[in-house]
PDB file of C-alpha atoms and ligand atoms in Angstrom:
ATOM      1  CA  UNK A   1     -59.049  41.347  12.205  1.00  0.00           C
ATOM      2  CA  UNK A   2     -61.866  39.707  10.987  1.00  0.00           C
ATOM      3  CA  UNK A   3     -61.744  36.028   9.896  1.00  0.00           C
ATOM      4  CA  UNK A   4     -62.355  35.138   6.539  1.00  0.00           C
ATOM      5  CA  UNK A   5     -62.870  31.504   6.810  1.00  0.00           C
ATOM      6  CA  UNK A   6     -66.707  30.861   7.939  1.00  0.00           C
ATOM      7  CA  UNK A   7     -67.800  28.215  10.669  1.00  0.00           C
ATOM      8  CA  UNK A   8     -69.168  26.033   7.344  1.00  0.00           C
ATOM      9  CA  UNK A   9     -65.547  26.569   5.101  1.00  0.00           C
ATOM     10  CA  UNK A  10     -63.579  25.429   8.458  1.00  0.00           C
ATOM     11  CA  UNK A  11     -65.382  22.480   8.847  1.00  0.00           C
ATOM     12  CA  UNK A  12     -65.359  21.682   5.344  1.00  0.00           C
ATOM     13  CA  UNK A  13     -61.386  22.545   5.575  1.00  0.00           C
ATOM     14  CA  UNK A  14     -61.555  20.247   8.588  1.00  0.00           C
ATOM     15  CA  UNK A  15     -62.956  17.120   7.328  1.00  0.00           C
ATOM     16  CA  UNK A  16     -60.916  17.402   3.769  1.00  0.00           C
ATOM     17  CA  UNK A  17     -57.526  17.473   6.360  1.00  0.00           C
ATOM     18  CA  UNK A  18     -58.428  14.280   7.796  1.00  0.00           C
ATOM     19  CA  UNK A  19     -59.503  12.191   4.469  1.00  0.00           C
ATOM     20  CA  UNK A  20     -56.183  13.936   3.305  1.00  0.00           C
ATOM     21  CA  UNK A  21     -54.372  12.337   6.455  1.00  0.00           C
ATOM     22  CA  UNK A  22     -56.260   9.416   6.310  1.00  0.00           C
ATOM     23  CA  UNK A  23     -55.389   8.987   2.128  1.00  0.00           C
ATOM     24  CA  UNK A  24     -51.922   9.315   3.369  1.00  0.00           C
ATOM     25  CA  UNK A  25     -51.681   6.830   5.949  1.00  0.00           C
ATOM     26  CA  UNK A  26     -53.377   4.473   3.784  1.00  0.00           C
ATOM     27  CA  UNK A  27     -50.490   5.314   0.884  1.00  0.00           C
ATOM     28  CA  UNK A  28     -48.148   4.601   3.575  1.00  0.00           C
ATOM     29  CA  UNK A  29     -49.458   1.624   4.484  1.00  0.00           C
ATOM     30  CA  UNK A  30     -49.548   0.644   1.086  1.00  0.00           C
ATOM     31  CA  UNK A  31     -46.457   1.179   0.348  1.00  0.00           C
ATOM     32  CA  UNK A  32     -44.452  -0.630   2.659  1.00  0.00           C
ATOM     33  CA  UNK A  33     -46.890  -3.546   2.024  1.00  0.00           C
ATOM     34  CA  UNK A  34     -45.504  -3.738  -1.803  1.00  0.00           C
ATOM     35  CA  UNK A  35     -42.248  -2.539  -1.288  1.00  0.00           C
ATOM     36  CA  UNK A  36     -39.923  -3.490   1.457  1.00  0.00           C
ATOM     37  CA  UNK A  37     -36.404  -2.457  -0.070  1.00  0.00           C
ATOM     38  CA  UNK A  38     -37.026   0.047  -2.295  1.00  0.00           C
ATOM     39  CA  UNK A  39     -36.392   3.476  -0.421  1.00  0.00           C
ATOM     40  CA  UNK A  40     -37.319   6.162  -2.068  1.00  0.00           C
ATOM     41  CA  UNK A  41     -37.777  10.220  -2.264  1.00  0.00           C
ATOM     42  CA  UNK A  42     -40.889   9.736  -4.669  1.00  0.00           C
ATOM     43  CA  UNK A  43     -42.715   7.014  -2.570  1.00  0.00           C
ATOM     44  CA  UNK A  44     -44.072  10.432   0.058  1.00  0.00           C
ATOM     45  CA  UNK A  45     -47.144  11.682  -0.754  1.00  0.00           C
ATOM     46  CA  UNK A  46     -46.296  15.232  -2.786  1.00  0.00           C
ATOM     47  CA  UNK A  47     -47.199  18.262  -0.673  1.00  0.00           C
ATOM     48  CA  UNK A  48     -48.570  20.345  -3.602  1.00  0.00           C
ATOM     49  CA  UNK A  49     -48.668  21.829  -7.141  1.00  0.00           C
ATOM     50  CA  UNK A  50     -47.810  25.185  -8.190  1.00  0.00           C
ATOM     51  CA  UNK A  51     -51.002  26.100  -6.838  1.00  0.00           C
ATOM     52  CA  UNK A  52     -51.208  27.240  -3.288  1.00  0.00           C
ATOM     53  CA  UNK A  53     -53.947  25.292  -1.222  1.00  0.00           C
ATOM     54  CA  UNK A  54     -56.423  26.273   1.204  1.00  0.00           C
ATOM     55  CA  UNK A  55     -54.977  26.594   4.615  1.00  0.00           C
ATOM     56  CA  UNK A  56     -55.993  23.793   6.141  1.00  0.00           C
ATOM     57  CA  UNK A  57     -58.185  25.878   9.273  1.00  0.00           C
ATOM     58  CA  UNK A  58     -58.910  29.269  10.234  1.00  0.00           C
ATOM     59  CA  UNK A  59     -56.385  31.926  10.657  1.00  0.00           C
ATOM     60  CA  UNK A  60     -57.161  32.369  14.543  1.00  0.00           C
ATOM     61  CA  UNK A  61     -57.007  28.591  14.714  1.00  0.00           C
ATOM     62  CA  UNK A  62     -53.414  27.826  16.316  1.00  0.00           C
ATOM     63  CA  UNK A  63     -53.673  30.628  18.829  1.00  0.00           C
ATOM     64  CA  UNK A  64     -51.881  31.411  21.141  1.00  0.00           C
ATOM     65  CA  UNK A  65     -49.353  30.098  19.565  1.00  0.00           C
ATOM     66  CA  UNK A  66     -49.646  31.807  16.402  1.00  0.00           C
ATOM     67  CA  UNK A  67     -51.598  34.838  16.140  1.00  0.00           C
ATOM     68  CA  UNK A  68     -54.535  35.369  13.572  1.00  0.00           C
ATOM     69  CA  UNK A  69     -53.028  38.300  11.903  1.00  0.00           C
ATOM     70  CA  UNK A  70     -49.832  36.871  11.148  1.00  0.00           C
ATOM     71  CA  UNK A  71     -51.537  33.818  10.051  1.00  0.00           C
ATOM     72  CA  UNK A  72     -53.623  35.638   7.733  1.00  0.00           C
ATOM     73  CA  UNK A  73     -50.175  37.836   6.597  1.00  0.00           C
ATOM     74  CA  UNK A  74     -48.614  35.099   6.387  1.00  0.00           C
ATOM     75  CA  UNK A  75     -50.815  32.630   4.324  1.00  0.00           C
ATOM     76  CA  UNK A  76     -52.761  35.697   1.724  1.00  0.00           C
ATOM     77  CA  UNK A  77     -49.420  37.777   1.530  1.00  0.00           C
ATOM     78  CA  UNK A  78     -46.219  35.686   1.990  1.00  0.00           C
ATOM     79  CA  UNK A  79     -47.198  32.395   1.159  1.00  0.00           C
ATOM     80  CA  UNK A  80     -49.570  33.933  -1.518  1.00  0.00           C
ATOM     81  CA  UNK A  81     -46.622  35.844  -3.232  1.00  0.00           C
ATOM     82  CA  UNK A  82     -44.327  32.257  -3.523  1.00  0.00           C
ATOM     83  CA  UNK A  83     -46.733  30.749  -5.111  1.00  0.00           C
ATOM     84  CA  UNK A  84     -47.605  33.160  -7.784  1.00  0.00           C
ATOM     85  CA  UNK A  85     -43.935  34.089  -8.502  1.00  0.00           C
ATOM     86  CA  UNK A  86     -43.363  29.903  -8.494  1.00  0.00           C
ATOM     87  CA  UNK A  87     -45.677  30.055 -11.619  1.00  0.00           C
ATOM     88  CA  UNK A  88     -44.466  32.772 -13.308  1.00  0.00           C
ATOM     89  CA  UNK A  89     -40.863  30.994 -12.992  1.00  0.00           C
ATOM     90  CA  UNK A  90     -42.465  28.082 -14.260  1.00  0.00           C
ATOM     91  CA  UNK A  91     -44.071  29.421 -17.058  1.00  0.00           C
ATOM     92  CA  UNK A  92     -41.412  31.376 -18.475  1.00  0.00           C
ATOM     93  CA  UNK A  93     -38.935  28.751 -18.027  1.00  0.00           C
ATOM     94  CA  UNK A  94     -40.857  25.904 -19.549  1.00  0.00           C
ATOM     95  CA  UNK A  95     -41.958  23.995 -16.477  1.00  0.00           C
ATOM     96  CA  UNK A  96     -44.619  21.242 -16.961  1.00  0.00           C
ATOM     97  CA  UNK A  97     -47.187  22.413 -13.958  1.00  0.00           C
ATOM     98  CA  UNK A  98     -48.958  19.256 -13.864  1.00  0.00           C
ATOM     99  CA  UNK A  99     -45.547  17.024 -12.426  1.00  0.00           C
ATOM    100  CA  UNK A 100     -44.832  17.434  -8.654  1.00  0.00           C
ATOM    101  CA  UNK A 101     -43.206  20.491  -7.645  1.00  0.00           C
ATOM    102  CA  UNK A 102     -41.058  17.946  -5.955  1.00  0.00           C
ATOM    103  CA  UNK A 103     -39.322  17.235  -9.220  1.00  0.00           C
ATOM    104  CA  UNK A 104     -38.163  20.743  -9.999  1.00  0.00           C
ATOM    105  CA  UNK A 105     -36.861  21.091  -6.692  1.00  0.00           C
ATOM    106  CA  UNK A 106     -35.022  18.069  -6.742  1.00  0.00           C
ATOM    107  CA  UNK A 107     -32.874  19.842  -9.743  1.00  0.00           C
ATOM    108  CA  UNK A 108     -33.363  23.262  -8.707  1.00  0.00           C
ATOM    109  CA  UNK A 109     -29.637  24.271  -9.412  1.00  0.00           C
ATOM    110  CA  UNK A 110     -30.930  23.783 -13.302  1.00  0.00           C
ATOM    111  CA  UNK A 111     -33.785  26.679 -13.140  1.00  0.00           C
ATOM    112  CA  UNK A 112     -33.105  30.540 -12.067  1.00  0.00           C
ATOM    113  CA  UNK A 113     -32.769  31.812  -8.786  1.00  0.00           C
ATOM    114  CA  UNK A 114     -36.658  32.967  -9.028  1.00  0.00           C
ATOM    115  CA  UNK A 115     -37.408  29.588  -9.078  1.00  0.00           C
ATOM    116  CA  UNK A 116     -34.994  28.843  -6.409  1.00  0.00           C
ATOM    117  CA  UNK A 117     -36.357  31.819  -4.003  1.00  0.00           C
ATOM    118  CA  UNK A 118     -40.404  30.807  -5.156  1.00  0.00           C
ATOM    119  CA  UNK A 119     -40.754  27.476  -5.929  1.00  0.00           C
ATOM    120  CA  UNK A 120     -38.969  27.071  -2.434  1.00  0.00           C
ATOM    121  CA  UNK A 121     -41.054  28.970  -0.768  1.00  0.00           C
ATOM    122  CA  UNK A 122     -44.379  27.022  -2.178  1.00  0.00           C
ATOM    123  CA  UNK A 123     -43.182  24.044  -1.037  1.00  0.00           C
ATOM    124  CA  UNK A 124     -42.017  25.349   2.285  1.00  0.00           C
ATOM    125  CA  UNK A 125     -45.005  27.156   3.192  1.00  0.00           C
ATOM    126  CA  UNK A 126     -47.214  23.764   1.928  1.00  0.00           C
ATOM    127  CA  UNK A 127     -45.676  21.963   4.033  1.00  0.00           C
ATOM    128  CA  UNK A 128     -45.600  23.992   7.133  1.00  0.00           C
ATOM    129  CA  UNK A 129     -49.181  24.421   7.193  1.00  0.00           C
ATOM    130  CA  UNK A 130     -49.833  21.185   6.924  1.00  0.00           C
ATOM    131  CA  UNK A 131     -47.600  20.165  10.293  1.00  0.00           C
ATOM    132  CA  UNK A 132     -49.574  22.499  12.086  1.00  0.00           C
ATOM    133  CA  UNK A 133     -53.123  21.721  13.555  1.00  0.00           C
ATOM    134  CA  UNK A 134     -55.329  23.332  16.095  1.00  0.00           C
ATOM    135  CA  UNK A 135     -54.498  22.157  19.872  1.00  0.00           C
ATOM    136  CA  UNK A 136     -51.785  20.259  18.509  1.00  0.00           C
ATOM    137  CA  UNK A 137     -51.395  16.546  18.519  1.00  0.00           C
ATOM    138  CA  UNK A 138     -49.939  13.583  20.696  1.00  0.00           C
ATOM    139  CA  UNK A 139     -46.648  12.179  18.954  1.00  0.00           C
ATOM    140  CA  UNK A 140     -47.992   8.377  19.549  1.00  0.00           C
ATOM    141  CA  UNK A 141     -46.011   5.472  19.717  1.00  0.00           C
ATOM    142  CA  UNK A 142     -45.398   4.248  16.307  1.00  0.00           C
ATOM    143  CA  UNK A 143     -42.152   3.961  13.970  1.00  0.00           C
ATOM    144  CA  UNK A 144     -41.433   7.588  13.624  1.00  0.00           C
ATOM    145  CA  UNK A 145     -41.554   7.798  17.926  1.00  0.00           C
ATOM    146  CA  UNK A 146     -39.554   4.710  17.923  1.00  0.00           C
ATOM    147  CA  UNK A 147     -37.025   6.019  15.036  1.00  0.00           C
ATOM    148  CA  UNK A 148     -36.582   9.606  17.228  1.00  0.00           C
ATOM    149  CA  UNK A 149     -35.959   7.981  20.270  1.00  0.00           C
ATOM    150  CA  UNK A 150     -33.071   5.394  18.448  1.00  0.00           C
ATOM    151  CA  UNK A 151     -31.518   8.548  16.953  1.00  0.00           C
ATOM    152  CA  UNK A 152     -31.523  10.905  19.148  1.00  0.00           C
ATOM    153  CA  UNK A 153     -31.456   9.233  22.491  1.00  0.00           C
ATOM    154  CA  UNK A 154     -35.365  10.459  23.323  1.00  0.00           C
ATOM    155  CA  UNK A 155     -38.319  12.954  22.281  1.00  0.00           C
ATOM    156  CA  UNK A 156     -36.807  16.019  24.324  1.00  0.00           C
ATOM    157  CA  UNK A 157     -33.314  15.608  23.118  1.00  0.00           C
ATOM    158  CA  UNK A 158     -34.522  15.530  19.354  1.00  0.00           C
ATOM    159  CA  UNK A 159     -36.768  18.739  20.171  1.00  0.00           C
ATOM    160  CA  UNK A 160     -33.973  20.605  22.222  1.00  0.00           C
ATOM    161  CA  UNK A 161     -31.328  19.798  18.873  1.00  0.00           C
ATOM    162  CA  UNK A 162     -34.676  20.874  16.498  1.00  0.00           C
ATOM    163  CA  UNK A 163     -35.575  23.661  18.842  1.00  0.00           C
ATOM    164  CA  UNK A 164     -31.511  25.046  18.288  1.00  0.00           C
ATOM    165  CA  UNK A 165     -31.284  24.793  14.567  1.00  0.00           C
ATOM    166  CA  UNK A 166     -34.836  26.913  14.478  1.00  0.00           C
ATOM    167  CA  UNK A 167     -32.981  29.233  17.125  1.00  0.00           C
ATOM    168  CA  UNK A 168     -29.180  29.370  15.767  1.00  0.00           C
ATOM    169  CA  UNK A 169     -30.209  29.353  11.780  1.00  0.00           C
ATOM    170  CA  UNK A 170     -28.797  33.093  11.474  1.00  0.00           C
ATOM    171  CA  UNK A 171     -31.406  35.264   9.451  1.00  0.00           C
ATOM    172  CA  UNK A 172     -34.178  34.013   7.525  1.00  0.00           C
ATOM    173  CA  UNK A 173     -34.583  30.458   7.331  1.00  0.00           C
ATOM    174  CA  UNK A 174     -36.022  26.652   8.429  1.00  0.00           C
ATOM    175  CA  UNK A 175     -35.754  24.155  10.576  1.00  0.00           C
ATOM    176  CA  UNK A 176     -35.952  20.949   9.353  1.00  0.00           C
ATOM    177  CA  UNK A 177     -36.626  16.860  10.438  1.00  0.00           C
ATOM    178  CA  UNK A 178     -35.473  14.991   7.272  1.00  0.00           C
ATOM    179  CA  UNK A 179     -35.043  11.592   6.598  1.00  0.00           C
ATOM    180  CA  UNK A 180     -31.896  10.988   4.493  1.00  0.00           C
ATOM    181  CA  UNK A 181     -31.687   8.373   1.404  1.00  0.00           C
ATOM    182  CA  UNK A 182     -31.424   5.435   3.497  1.00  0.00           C
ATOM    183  CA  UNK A 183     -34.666   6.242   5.963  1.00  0.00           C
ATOM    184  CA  UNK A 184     -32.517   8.012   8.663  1.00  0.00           C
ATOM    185  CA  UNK A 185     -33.520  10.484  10.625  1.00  0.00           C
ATOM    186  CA  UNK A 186     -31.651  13.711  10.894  1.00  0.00           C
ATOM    187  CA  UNK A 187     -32.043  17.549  11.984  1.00  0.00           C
ATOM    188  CA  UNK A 188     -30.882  20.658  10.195  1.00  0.00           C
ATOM    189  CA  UNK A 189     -31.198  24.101   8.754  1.00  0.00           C
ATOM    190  CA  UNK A 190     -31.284  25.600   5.364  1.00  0.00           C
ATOM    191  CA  UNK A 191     -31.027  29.410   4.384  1.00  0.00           C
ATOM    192  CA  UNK A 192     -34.265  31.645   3.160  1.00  0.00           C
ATOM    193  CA  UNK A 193     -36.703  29.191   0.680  1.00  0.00           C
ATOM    194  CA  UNK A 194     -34.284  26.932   0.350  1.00  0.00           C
ATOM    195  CA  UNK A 195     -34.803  22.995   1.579  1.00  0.00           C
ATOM    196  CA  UNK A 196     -33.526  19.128   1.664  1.00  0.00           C
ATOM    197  CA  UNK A 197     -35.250  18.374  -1.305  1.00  0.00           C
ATOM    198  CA  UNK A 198     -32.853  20.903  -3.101  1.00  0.00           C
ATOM    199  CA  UNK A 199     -29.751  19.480  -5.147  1.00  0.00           C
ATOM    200  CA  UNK A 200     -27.791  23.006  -3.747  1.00  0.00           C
ATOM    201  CA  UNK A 201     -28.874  22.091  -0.229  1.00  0.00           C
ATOM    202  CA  UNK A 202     -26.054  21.142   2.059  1.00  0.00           C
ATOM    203  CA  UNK A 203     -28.556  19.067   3.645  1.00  0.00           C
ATOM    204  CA  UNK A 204     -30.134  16.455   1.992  1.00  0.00           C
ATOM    205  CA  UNK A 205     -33.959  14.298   2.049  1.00  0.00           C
ATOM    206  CA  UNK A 206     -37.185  14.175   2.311  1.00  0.00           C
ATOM    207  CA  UNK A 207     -38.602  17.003   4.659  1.00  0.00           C
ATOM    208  CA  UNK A 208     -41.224  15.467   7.310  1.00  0.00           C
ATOM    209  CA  UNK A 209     -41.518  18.356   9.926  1.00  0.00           C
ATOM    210  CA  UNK A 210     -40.506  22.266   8.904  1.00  0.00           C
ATOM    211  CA  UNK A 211     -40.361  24.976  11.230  1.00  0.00           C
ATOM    212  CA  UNK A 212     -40.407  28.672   9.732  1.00  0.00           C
ATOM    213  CA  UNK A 213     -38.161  31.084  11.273  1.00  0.00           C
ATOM    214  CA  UNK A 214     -38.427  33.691   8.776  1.00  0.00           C
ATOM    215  CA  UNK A 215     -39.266  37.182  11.263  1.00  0.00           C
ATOM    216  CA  UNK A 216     -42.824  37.370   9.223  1.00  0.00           C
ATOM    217  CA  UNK A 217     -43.784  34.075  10.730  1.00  0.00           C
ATOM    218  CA  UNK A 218     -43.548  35.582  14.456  1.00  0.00           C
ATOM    219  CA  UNK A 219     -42.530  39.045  14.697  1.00  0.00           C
ATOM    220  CA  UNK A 220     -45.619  40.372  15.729  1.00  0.00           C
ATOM    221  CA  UNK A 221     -46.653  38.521  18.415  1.00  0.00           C
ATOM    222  CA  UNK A 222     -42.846  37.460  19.968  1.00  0.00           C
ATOM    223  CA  UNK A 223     -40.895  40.423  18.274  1.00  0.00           C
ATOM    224  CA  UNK A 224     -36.983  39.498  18.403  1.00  0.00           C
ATOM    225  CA  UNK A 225     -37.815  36.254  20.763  1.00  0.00           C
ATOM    226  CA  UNK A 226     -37.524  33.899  18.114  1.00  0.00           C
ATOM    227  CA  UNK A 227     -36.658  31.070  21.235  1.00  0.00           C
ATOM    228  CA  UNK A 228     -40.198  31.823  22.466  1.00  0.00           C
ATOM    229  CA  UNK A 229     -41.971  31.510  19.736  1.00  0.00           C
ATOM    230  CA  UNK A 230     -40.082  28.160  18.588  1.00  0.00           C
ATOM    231  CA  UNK A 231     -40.481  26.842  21.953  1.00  0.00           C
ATOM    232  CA  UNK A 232     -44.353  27.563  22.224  1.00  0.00           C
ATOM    233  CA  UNK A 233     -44.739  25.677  18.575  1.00  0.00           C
ATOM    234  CA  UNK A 234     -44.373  22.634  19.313  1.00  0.00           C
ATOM    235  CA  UNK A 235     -48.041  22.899  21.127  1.00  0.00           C
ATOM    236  CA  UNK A 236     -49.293  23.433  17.203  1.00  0.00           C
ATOM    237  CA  UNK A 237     -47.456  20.398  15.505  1.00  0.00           C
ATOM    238  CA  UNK A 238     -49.495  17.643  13.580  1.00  0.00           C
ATOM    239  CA  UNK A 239     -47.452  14.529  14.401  1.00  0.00           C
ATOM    240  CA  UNK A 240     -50.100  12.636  12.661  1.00  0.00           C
ATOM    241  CA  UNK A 241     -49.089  14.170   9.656  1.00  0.00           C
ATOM    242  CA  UNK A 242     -45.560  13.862  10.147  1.00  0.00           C
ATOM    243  CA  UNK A 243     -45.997  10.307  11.152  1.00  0.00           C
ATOM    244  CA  UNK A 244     -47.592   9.197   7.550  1.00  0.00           C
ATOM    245  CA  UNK A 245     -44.939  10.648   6.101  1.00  0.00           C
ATOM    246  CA  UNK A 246     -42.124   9.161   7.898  1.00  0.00           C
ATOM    247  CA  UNK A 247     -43.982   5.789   7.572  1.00  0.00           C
ATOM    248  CA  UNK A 248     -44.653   6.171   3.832  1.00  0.00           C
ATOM    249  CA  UNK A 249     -40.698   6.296   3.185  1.00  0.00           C
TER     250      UNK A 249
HETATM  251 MN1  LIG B 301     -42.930  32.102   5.905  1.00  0.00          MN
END
């Protein structure tokens, strides 16, 4: 399959990723400077409009974890059909485009289920991208290692108890590390598009790492071994993004 991204666009794509990491970190940094009790969902950078982004690299980029195809599936199909159908919602049910996406979802239970389903899926698929990088990343040392390791007892415990609620969510769905209202960290699952941000969601925050387990984000390459494929992405994860948001709670 050929590659649609050229050396130039992936560089270009490459050096707007880390000014985007390094705007975040800075917002982070900024934030607790100003702010040392206020806690809240709004203070995290927003993952996106209603407008899907470029991906961030190439589609071959995170093999052989994730195979080119279904990362160009994935992105120009899937991804590509939330965000339109997010719009549409939007427009026919009055949405003001130019507020986060964030906002909608955090009263999702007002709008239709098309906006549940799309919207959802935007933001999902944003997001996932984004904790994904090419060769993957160290974890590092900083608050969010240090708030892991206090809440789930070390690194390998909290990825074993993520790993199982990618593996056990039955059907489609995500895996998610969330930080609840008061900055603590938990693990959990949520059905098809759905997510913490979501009033409906029976698990509630602000979502810092998502896994995918939907069968069009691995099918091809791992078939029906979902385990496989969630235990070979954790080589792909982009702690540094997951880091800056964590710290910019
Ligand atoms: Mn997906």
């Amino acid at each position: 399959m050929a590659n649609k991204f050229s050396r130039k666009q992936f560089l270009q794509q490459s050096a707007k990723t880390t000014l985007a990491v390094s705007l975040t970190s800075f917002a982070g940094a900024d934030v607790l400077a100003g702010c040392t009790s206020a806690k809240v969902l709004s203070s995290v950078p927003t993952v996106t409009g209603f407008e899907q982004t470029p991906l961030p690299y190439a589609y071959p980029a995170l093999e052989p974890v994730i195979d080119a195809l279904t990362m160009e599936i994935h992105y120009s199909k899937h991804a590509s059909a939330y965000a339109k159908n997010a719009k549409d919602a939007a427009a026919a049910e009055k949405v003001d485009m130019s507020k986060p996406i964030e906002d909608v979802l955090q009263s999702i239970s007002k709008y239709s289920v098309k906006m549940r389903n799309n919207a959802g899926g935007h933001y999902n698929h944003e997001l996932f991208w984004k904790c994904m990088q090419p060769g993957g990343s160290v974890m590092g040392s900083g608050a969010l290692q240090q708030a892991i390791i206090k809440t789930f007892g070390s690194v390998e415990a909290f990825q074993t108890q993520f790993s199982d609620a990618g593996k056990n969510r039955f059907g489609s769905g995500w895996a998610w590390l969330y930080a609840d209202k008061d900055k603590q960290l938990k693990i959990g699952s949520t059905p098809n598009q759905d997510n913490p941000l979501m009033d409906i969601s029976e698990i509630k925050g602000t979502p810092l790492l998502g896994l995918d387990v939907w069968e069009h984000a691995y099918y091809l390459k791992y078939q029906n071994r979902r385990a496989d494929y969630v235990t070979a992405w954790w080589k792909v994860v982009n702690w540094d993004f997951v880091s800056a948001r964590f710290d910019a709670l």
